[in-house]
Amino acid sequence: MNLRPRQDIGTFPQNPSTYGHSHLGIPLEVWRPRDRCKLLIHAGIHGEEPETTFALSRALRLLPEPSQHCAVVLAANPDGLIRGTRGNARGVDLNRNFPTRDWQPDPVKHRSTLDDPRDVVLSPGSGPGSEVETRALIDLIAELQPETVIALHAPLACIDDPTQGPLARWLAGQTGLPLVPDIGYPTPGSFGTWGAEQNITVVTYEFPLTTTDALVSEHVPVLAELITGGGSWS
Ligand SMILES: [Zn+2]
């Protein structure tokens, strides 16, 4: 893989474009591919998982030129990222807000750490697709028409793909993370369910609970290879 000189990786080799704005007015940014989009990777849809944004950013900054076929969204929920909250600025878990057949209005419960009970409550939104960040991501995908989307999360340490497809199998092999068909609990209105209903392959890449340094050494190279066409998706 062709990499930029180390002294250059503090900044991006290309500028993003804007695909909308968050509730607080922050630009929603996408790094577009040079040619037709086949893969989209997004990070930071849960604002308390900032390591996903950092690792994907670092991978993008290693590469000397825009990807041929991969689009990158570093911060699907920028308001949550700047506030350090799982949900967006309106208290909505965006990963329960997608307009799926199983969307439901009950409060969403999550754990604040892996050892805690699942008892912290967020809203799934006032209706399916009620949030501006959700609708912007849907519109971006409608425009880019990727065949596959990789959604970065943490820290459940697995590769989740209900279809157990070749890209997920490649990711599991590269990372040593287990390949699972689901995350182990119901996720109505999730991005993954929405993608499946649109016939888009969605692979959820859950980083392990680990250090930033370990992400740089173990997961950033995998992400860089994905952006440049690795995993045999291009
Ligand atoms: Zn998450």
PDB file of C-alpha atoms and ligand atoms in Angstrom:
ATOM      1  CA  MET A   1       0.000   0.000   0.000  1.00  0.00           C
ATOM      2  CA  ASN A   2       1.284   3.441  -0.953  1.00  0.00           C
ATOM      3  CA  LEU A   3       1.427   5.679   2.172  1.00  0.00           C
ATOM      4  CA  ARG A   4       2.103   9.399   2.661  1.00  0.00           C
ATOM      5  CA  PRO A   5       5.320  10.523   4.353  1.00  0.00           C
ATOM      6  CA  ARG A   6       4.798  10.443   8.122  1.00  0.00           C
ATOM      7  CA  GLN A   7       5.270  14.203   8.518  1.00  0.00           C
ATOM      8  CA  ASP A   8       2.219  14.786   6.320  1.00  0.00           C
ATOM      9  CA  ILE A   9      -0.345  12.598   8.112  1.00  0.00           C
ATOM     10  CA  GLY A  10      -1.489  15.346  10.485  1.00  0.00           C
ATOM     11  CA  THR A  11      -3.747  16.731   7.766  1.00  0.00           C
ATOM     12  CA  PHE A  12      -6.013  15.355   5.068  1.00  0.00           C
ATOM     13  CA  PRO A  13      -4.807  14.956   1.483  1.00  0.00           C
ATOM     14  CA  GLN A  14      -8.227  15.919   0.130  1.00  0.00           C
ATOM     15  CA  ASN A  15     -11.133  18.070   1.270  1.00  0.00           C
ATOM     16  CA  PRO A  16     -14.531  16.623   2.151  1.00  0.00           C
ATOM     17  CA  SER A  17     -17.840  17.807   0.786  1.00  0.00           C
ATOM     18  CA  THR A  18     -20.915  18.558   2.873  1.00  0.00           C
ATOM     19  CA  TYR A  19     -23.992  16.319   2.722  1.00  0.00           C
ATOM     20  CA  GLY A  20     -26.101  18.260   5.211  1.00  0.00           C
ATOM     21  CA  HIS A  21     -25.957  19.825   8.660  1.00  0.00           C
ATOM     22  CA  SER A  22     -26.541  18.464  12.140  1.00  0.00           C
ATOM     23  CA  HIS A  23     -29.251  19.788  14.464  1.00  0.00           C
ATOM     24  CA  LEU A  24     -26.631  22.145  15.970  1.00  0.00           C
ATOM     25  CA  GLY A  25     -25.594  23.276  12.494  1.00  0.00           C
ATOM     26  CA  ILE A  26     -22.319  21.377  12.167  1.00  0.00           C
ATOM     27  CA  PRO A  27     -21.510  20.296   8.573  1.00  0.00           C
ATOM     28  CA  LEU A  28     -22.018  16.594   7.862  1.00  0.00           C
ATOM     29  CA  GLU A  29     -18.958  15.714   5.806  1.00  0.00           C
ATOM     30  CA  VAL A  30     -18.150  12.982   3.299  1.00  0.00           C
ATOM     31  CA  TRP A  31     -14.857  12.175   1.603  1.00  0.00           C
ATOM     32  CA  ARG A  32     -15.996  11.054  -1.829  1.00  0.00           C
ATOM     33  CA  PRO A  33     -14.298   8.491  -4.070  1.00  0.00           C
ATOM     34  CA  ARG A  34     -12.837   9.376  -7.472  1.00  0.00           C
ATOM     35  CA  ASP A  35     -15.088   6.938  -9.310  1.00  0.00           C
ATOM     36  CA  ARG A  36     -18.342   5.138  -8.635  1.00  0.00           C
ATOM     37  CA  CYS A  37     -18.936   4.449  -4.925  1.00  0.00           C
ATOM     38  CA  LYS A  38     -18.948   0.755  -4.081  1.00  0.00           C
ATOM     39  CA  LEU A  39     -18.225   0.957  -0.349  1.00  0.00           C
ATOM     40  CA  LEU A  40     -19.158   3.546   2.294  1.00  0.00           C
ATOM     41  CA  ILE A  41     -17.519   3.472   5.720  1.00  0.00           C
ATOM     42  CA  HIS A  42     -19.068   5.588   8.464  1.00  0.00           C
ATOM     43  CA  ALA A  43     -17.994   6.264  12.037  1.00  0.00           C
ATOM     44  CA  GLY A  44     -19.251   8.162  15.053  1.00  0.00           C
ATOM     45  CA  ILE A  45     -22.984   7.516  14.776  1.00  0.00           C
ATOM     46  CA  HIS A  46     -22.773   6.955  18.543  1.00  0.00           C
ATOM     47  CA  GLY A  47     -21.095  10.056  19.967  1.00  0.00           C
ATOM     48  CA  GLU A  48     -19.553   8.222  22.920  1.00  0.00           C
ATOM     49  CA  GLU A  49     -17.527   6.036  20.535  1.00  0.00           C
ATOM     50  CA  PRO A  50     -15.050   8.716  19.366  1.00  0.00           C
ATOM     51  CA  GLU A  51     -12.332   6.116  18.806  1.00  0.00           C
ATOM     52  CA  THR A  52     -14.198   5.084  15.642  1.00  0.00           C
ATOM     53  CA  THR A  53     -13.875   8.619  14.245  1.00  0.00           C
ATOM     54  CA  PHE A  54     -10.218   8.873  15.242  1.00  0.00           C
ATOM     55  CA  ALA A  55      -9.215   5.513  13.745  1.00  0.00           C
ATOM     56  CA  LEU A  56     -11.031   6.096  10.451  1.00  0.00           C
ATOM     57  CA  SER A  57      -9.576   9.627  10.209  1.00  0.00           C
ATOM     58  CA  ARG A  58      -6.091   8.315  10.831  1.00  0.00           C
ATOM     59  CA  ALA A  59      -6.505   5.688   8.110  1.00  0.00           C
ATOM     60  CA  LEU A  60      -7.737   8.305   5.625  1.00  0.00           C
ATOM     61  CA  ARG A  61      -4.801  10.598   6.437  1.00  0.00           C
ATOM     62  CA  LEU A  62      -2.282   7.832   5.742  1.00  0.00           C
ATOM     63  CA  LEU A  63      -3.308   7.597   2.096  1.00  0.00           C
ATOM     64  CA  PRO A  64      -1.839   9.805  -0.622  1.00  0.00           C
ATOM     65  CA  GLU A  65      -4.881  10.105  -2.852  1.00  0.00           C
ATOM     66  CA  PRO A  66      -8.667   9.825  -2.710  1.00  0.00           C
ATOM     67  CA  SER A  67     -10.039   6.318  -2.791  1.00  0.00           C
ATOM     68  CA  GLN A  68     -11.173   5.034  -6.140  1.00  0.00           C
ATOM     69  CA  HIS A  69     -14.403   3.439  -4.916  1.00  0.00           C
ATOM     70  CA  CYS A  70     -14.765   4.060  -1.150  1.00  0.00           C
ATOM     71  CA  ALA A  71     -16.600   6.993   0.487  1.00  0.00           C
ATOM     72  CA  VAL A  72     -15.810   7.928   4.093  1.00  0.00           C
ATOM     73  CA  VAL A  73     -17.984   9.649   6.725  1.00  0.00           C
ATOM     74  CA  LEU A  74     -15.962  10.351   9.872  1.00  0.00           C
ATOM     75  CA  ALA A  75     -18.749  11.756  12.027  1.00  0.00           C
ATOM     76  CA  ALA A  76     -22.322  10.626  11.350  1.00  0.00           C
ATOM     77  CA  ASN A  77     -23.375  12.224  14.663  1.00  0.00           C
ATOM     78  CA  PRO A  78     -21.154  15.295  15.150  1.00  0.00           C
ATOM     79  CA  ASP A  79     -23.372  16.818  17.850  1.00  0.00           C
ATOM     80  CA  GLY A  80     -23.048  13.668  19.953  1.00  0.00           C
ATOM     81  CA  LEU A  81     -19.290  13.600  19.355  1.00  0.00           C
ATOM     82  CA  ILE A  82     -18.697  17.181  20.546  1.00  0.00           C
ATOM     83  CA  ARG A  83     -20.973  16.627  23.556  1.00  0.00           C
ATOM     84  CA  GLY A  84     -19.709  13.117  24.321  1.00  0.00           C
ATOM     85  CA  THR A  85     -23.202  11.637  24.209  1.00  0.00           C
ATOM     86  CA  ARG A  86     -24.385   8.432  22.549  1.00  0.00           C
ATOM     87  CA  GLY A  87     -27.385  10.233  21.081  1.00  0.00           C
ATOM     88  CA  ASN A  88     -27.606  13.395  19.058  1.00  0.00           C
ATOM     89  CA  ALA A  89     -28.277  16.863  20.515  1.00  0.00           C
ATOM     90  CA  ARG A  90     -31.985  15.979  20.795  1.00  0.00           C
ATOM     91  CA  GLY A  91     -31.295  12.874  22.876  1.00  0.00           C
ATOM     92  CA  VAL A  92     -32.060  10.463  20.039  1.00  0.00           C
ATOM     93  CA  ASP A  93     -30.068   7.272  19.448  1.00  0.00           C
ATOM     94  CA  LEU A  94     -29.602   7.639  15.681  1.00  0.00           C
ATOM     95  CA  ASN A  95     -28.962   3.903  15.372  1.00  0.00           C
ATOM     96  CA  ARG A  96     -32.611   3.326  16.411  1.00  0.00           C
ATOM     97  CA  ASN A  97     -34.056   6.131  14.262  1.00  0.00           C
ATOM     98  CA  PHE A  98     -33.875   4.597  10.769  1.00  0.00           C
ATOM     99  CA  PRO A  99     -37.197   4.040   8.968  1.00  0.00           C
ATOM    100  CA  THR A 100     -37.328   0.257   9.180  1.00  0.00           C
ATOM    101  CA  ARG A 101     -40.371  -1.995   9.269  1.00  0.00           C
ATOM    102  CA  ASP A 102     -39.563  -2.794  12.917  1.00  0.00           C
ATOM    103  CA  TRP A 103     -39.035   0.811  14.107  1.00  0.00           C
ATOM    104  CA  GLN A 104     -40.766   1.307  17.436  1.00  0.00           C
ATOM    105  CA  PRO A 105     -41.375   4.310  19.728  1.00  0.00           C
ATOM    106  CA  ASP A 106     -40.361   2.741  23.053  1.00  0.00           C
ATOM    107  CA  PRO A 107     -37.362   4.265  24.826  1.00  0.00           C
ATOM    108  CA  VAL A 108     -33.990   2.771  23.862  1.00  0.00           C
ATOM    109  CA  LYS A 109     -31.917   1.358  26.713  1.00  0.00           C
ATOM    110  CA  HIS A 110     -28.151   1.065  26.648  1.00  0.00           C
ATOM    111  CA  ARG A 111     -25.198   0.426  28.920  1.00  0.00           C
ATOM    112  CA  SER A 112     -22.883   3.278  29.868  1.00  0.00           C
ATOM    113  CA  THR A 113     -20.016   0.766  30.242  1.00  0.00           C
ATOM    114  CA  LEU A 114     -19.745  -2.921  29.380  1.00  0.00           C
ATOM    115  CA  ASP A 115     -20.193  -3.962  33.032  1.00  0.00           C
ATOM    116  CA  ASP A 116     -23.255  -1.798  33.699  1.00  0.00           C
ATOM    117  CA  PRO A 117     -26.870  -2.916  33.361  1.00  0.00           C
ATOM    118  CA  ARG A 118     -28.662  -1.791  30.210  1.00  0.00           C
ATOM    119  CA  ASP A 119     -30.655   0.932  31.971  1.00  0.00           C
ATOM    120  CA  VAL A 120     -29.705   4.305  30.435  1.00  0.00           C
ATOM    121  CA  VAL A 121     -32.601   5.636  28.377  1.00  0.00           C
ATOM    122  CA  LEU A 122     -32.554   7.470  25.045  1.00  0.00           C
ATOM    123  CA  SER A 123     -35.279   8.258  22.512  1.00  0.00           C
ATOM    124  CA  PRO A 124     -35.582   6.436  19.158  1.00  0.00           C
ATOM    125  CA  GLY A 125     -36.938   9.744  17.813  1.00  0.00           C
ATOM    126  CA  SER A 126     -40.461  11.088  17.452  1.00  0.00           C
ATOM    127  CA  GLY A 127     -40.922   8.858  14.396  1.00  0.00           C
ATOM    128  CA  PRO A 128     -38.896   6.795  11.927  1.00  0.00           C
ATOM    129  CA  GLY A 129     -36.253   9.019  10.327  1.00  0.00           C
ATOM    130  CA  SER A 130     -37.221  11.995  12.498  1.00  0.00           C
ATOM    131  CA  GLU A 131     -33.620  13.213  12.876  1.00  0.00           C
ATOM    132  CA  VAL A 132     -31.822  15.402  10.388  1.00  0.00           C
ATOM    133  CA  GLU A 133     -28.604  13.357  10.706  1.00  0.00           C
ATOM    134  CA  THR A 134     -30.521  10.142   9.900  1.00  0.00           C
ATOM    135  CA  ARG A 135     -32.231  11.622   6.854  1.00  0.00           C
ATOM    136  CA  ALA A 136     -28.974  13.139   5.560  1.00  0.00           C
ATOM    137  CA  LEU A 137     -27.208   9.780   5.742  1.00  0.00           C
ATOM    138  CA  ILE A 138     -30.115   8.095   3.937  1.00  0.00           C
ATOM    139  CA  ASP A 139     -30.004  10.764   1.199  1.00  0.00           C
ATOM    140  CA  LEU A 140     -26.227  10.381   0.885  1.00  0.00           C
ATOM    141  CA  ILE A 141     -26.568   6.629   0.437  1.00  0.00           C
ATOM    142  CA  ALA A 142     -29.351   7.133  -2.124  1.00  0.00           C
ATOM    143  CA  GLU A 143     -26.978   9.371  -4.065  1.00  0.00           C
ATOM    144  CA  LEU A 144     -23.809   7.265  -3.739  1.00  0.00           C
ATOM    145  CA  GLN A 145     -25.516   3.862  -4.184  1.00  0.00           C
ATOM    146  CA  PRO A 146     -22.841   1.825  -2.386  1.00  0.00           C
ATOM    147  CA  GLU A 147     -23.173  -1.941  -2.544  1.00  0.00           C
ATOM    148  CA  THR A 148     -21.760  -2.312   0.945  1.00  0.00           C
ATOM    149  CA  VAL A 149     -21.623  -0.081   4.025  1.00  0.00           C
ATOM    150  CA  ILE A 150     -19.326  -0.642   6.988  1.00  0.00           C
ATOM    151  CA  ALA A 151     -20.621   0.935  10.218  1.00  0.00           C
ATOM    152  CA  LEU A 152     -17.933   1.444  12.864  1.00  0.00           C
ATOM    153  CA  HIS A 153     -18.861   1.003  16.524  1.00  0.00           C
ATOM    154  CA  ALA A 154     -17.196   0.108  19.837  1.00  0.00           C
ATOM    155  CA  PRO A 155     -16.490  -1.763  22.099  1.00  0.00           C
ATOM    156  CA  LEU A 156     -18.267  -5.095  21.466  1.00  0.00           C
ATOM    157  CA  ALA A 157     -15.284  -6.660  19.651  1.00  0.00           C
ATOM    158  CA  CYS A 158     -16.972  -8.434  16.756  1.00  0.00           C
ATOM    159  CA  ILE A 159     -17.746  -8.304  13.045  1.00  0.00           C
ATOM    160  CA  ASP A 160     -21.524  -8.434  12.587  1.00  0.00           C
ATOM    161  CA  ASP A 161     -22.994  -9.388   9.220  1.00  0.00           C
ATOM    162  CA  PRO A 162     -26.301 -11.282   9.024  1.00  0.00           C
ATOM    163  CA  THR A 163     -25.263 -12.547   5.571  1.00  0.00           C
ATOM    164  CA  GLN A 164     -21.752 -13.607   6.701  1.00  0.00           C
ATOM    165  CA  GLY A 165     -20.512 -12.273   3.369  1.00  0.00           C
ATOM    166  CA  PRO A 166     -16.975 -12.279   1.957  1.00  0.00           C
ATOM    167  CA  LEU A 167     -16.070  -8.768   3.165  1.00  0.00           C
ATOM    168  CA  ALA A 168     -17.142  -9.605   6.733  1.00  0.00           C
ATOM    169  CA  ARG A 169     -15.201 -12.874   6.588  1.00  0.00           C
ATOM    170  CA  TRP A 170     -12.139 -10.971   5.338  1.00  0.00           C
ATOM    171  CA  LEU A 171     -12.511  -8.416   8.167  1.00  0.00           C
ATOM    172  CA  ALA A 172     -12.799 -11.166  10.766  1.00  0.00           C
ATOM    173  CA  GLY A 173      -9.661 -12.786   9.384  1.00  0.00           C
ATOM    174  CA  GLN A 174      -7.706  -9.524   9.340  1.00  0.00           C
ATOM    175  CA  THR A 175      -8.733  -8.390  12.824  1.00  0.00           C
ATOM    176  CA  GLY A 176      -9.076 -11.695  14.653  1.00  0.00           C
ATOM    177  CA  LEU A 177     -12.533 -10.577  15.800  1.00  0.00           C
ATOM    178  CA  PRO A 178     -15.362 -13.139  15.791  1.00  0.00           C
ATOM    179  CA  LEU A 179     -17.847 -13.051  12.915  1.00  0.00           C
ATOM    180  CA  VAL A 180     -21.404 -13.000  14.300  1.00  0.00           C
ATOM    181  CA  PRO A 181     -24.846 -12.982  12.590  1.00  0.00           C
ATOM    182  CA  ASP A 182     -26.316 -10.446  15.046  1.00  0.00           C
ATOM    183  CA  ILE A 183     -25.301  -8.382  18.040  1.00  0.00           C
ATOM    184  CA  GLY A 184     -27.240 -10.484  20.524  1.00  0.00           C
ATOM    185  CA  TYR A 185     -30.133  -8.169  21.373  1.00  0.00           C
ATOM    186  CA  PRO A 186     -32.946  -6.524  19.356  1.00  0.00           C
ATOM    187  CA  THR A 187     -32.048  -3.322  17.518  1.00  0.00           C
ATOM    188  CA  PRO A 188     -35.282  -1.977  15.934  1.00  0.00           C
ATOM    189  CA  GLY A 189     -34.692   0.997  13.673  1.00  0.00           C
ATOM    190  CA  SER A 190     -30.966   0.309  13.409  1.00  0.00           C
ATOM    191  CA  PHE A 191     -28.869   1.307  10.435  1.00  0.00           C
ATOM    192  CA  GLY A 192     -28.073  -2.363   9.786  1.00  0.00           C
ATOM    193  CA  THR A 193     -31.735  -3.347   9.607  1.00  0.00           C
ATOM    194  CA  TRP A 194     -32.495  -0.393   7.350  1.00  0.00           C
ATOM    195  CA  GLY A 195     -29.625  -1.317   5.025  1.00  0.00           C
ATOM    196  CA  ALA A 196     -30.812  -4.927   4.786  1.00  0.00           C
ATOM    197  CA  GLU A 197     -34.275  -3.674   3.795  1.00  0.00           C
ATOM    198  CA  GLN A 198     -32.638  -1.627   0.992  1.00  0.00           C
ATOM    199  CA  ASN A 199     -30.639  -4.665  -0.192  1.00  0.00           C
ATOM    200  CA  ILE A 200     -27.400  -3.026   0.934  1.00  0.00           C
ATOM    201  CA  THR A 201     -24.876  -5.253   2.671  1.00  0.00           C
ATOM    202  CA  VAL A 202     -24.158  -3.682   6.066  1.00  0.00           C
ATOM    203  CA  VAL A 203     -21.179  -4.929   8.040  1.00  0.00           C
ATOM    204  CA  THR A 204     -20.922  -3.660  11.615  1.00  0.00           C
ATOM    205  CA  TYR A 205     -17.292  -3.476  12.669  1.00  0.00           C
ATOM    206  CA  GLU A 206     -17.179  -3.283  16.474  1.00  0.00           C
ATOM    207  CA  PHE A 207     -13.774  -2.333  17.835  1.00  0.00           C
ATOM    208  CA  PRO A 208     -12.662  -4.020  21.045  1.00  0.00           C
ATOM    209  CA  LEU A 209     -12.300  -2.109  24.313  1.00  0.00           C
ATOM    210  CA  THR A 210      -8.674  -1.115  23.876  1.00  0.00           C
ATOM    211  CA  THR A 211      -6.195   1.740  23.805  1.00  0.00           C
ATOM    212  CA  THR A 212      -5.791   4.352  21.104  1.00  0.00           C
ATOM    213  CA  ASP A 213      -2.292   3.021  20.405  1.00  0.00           C
ATOM    214  CA  ALA A 214      -3.650  -0.503  19.908  1.00  0.00           C
ATOM    215  CA  LEU A 215      -6.280   0.827  17.484  1.00  0.00           C
ATOM    216  CA  VAL A 216      -3.523   2.543  15.489  1.00  0.00           C
ATOM    217  CA  SER A 217      -1.402  -0.596  15.280  1.00  0.00           C
ATOM    218  CA  GLU A 218      -4.155  -3.212  14.865  1.00  0.00           C
ATOM    219  CA  HIS A 219      -7.190  -1.583  13.228  1.00  0.00           C
ATOM    220  CA  VAL A 220      -6.036   1.535  11.335  1.00  0.00           C
ATOM    221  CA  PRO A 221      -4.075  -0.603   8.796  1.00  0.00           C
ATOM    222  CA  VAL A 222      -7.211  -2.687   8.169  1.00  0.00           C
ATOM    223  CA  LEU A 223      -9.262   0.478   7.607  1.00  0.00           C
ATOM    224  CA  ALA A 224      -6.608   1.903   5.268  1.00  0.00           C
ATOM    225  CA  GLU A 225      -6.659  -1.302   3.261  1.00  0.00           C
ATOM    226  CA  LEU A 226     -10.470  -1.137   3.053  1.00  0.00           C
ATOM    227  CA  ILE A 227     -10.316   2.457   1.778  1.00  0.00           C
ATOM    228  CA  THR A 228      -7.798   1.502  -0.894  1.00  0.00           C
ATOM    229  CA  GLY A 229      -9.806  -1.502  -2.072  1.00  0.00           C
ATOM    230  CA  GLY A 230      -8.688  -4.314   0.223  1.00  0.00           C
ATOM    231  CA  GLY A 231     -11.028  -7.046   1.333  1.00  0.00           C
ATOM    232  CA  SER A 232     -11.713  -7.871  -2.322  1.00  0.00           C
ATOM    233  CA  TRP A 233     -14.803  -5.621  -2.437  1.00  0.00           C
ATOM    234  CA  SER A 234     -13.457  -3.458  -5.299  1.00  0.00           C
TER     235      SER A 234
HETATM  236 ZN    ZN B   1     -22.274   2.077  18.753  1.00  0.00          ZN
END
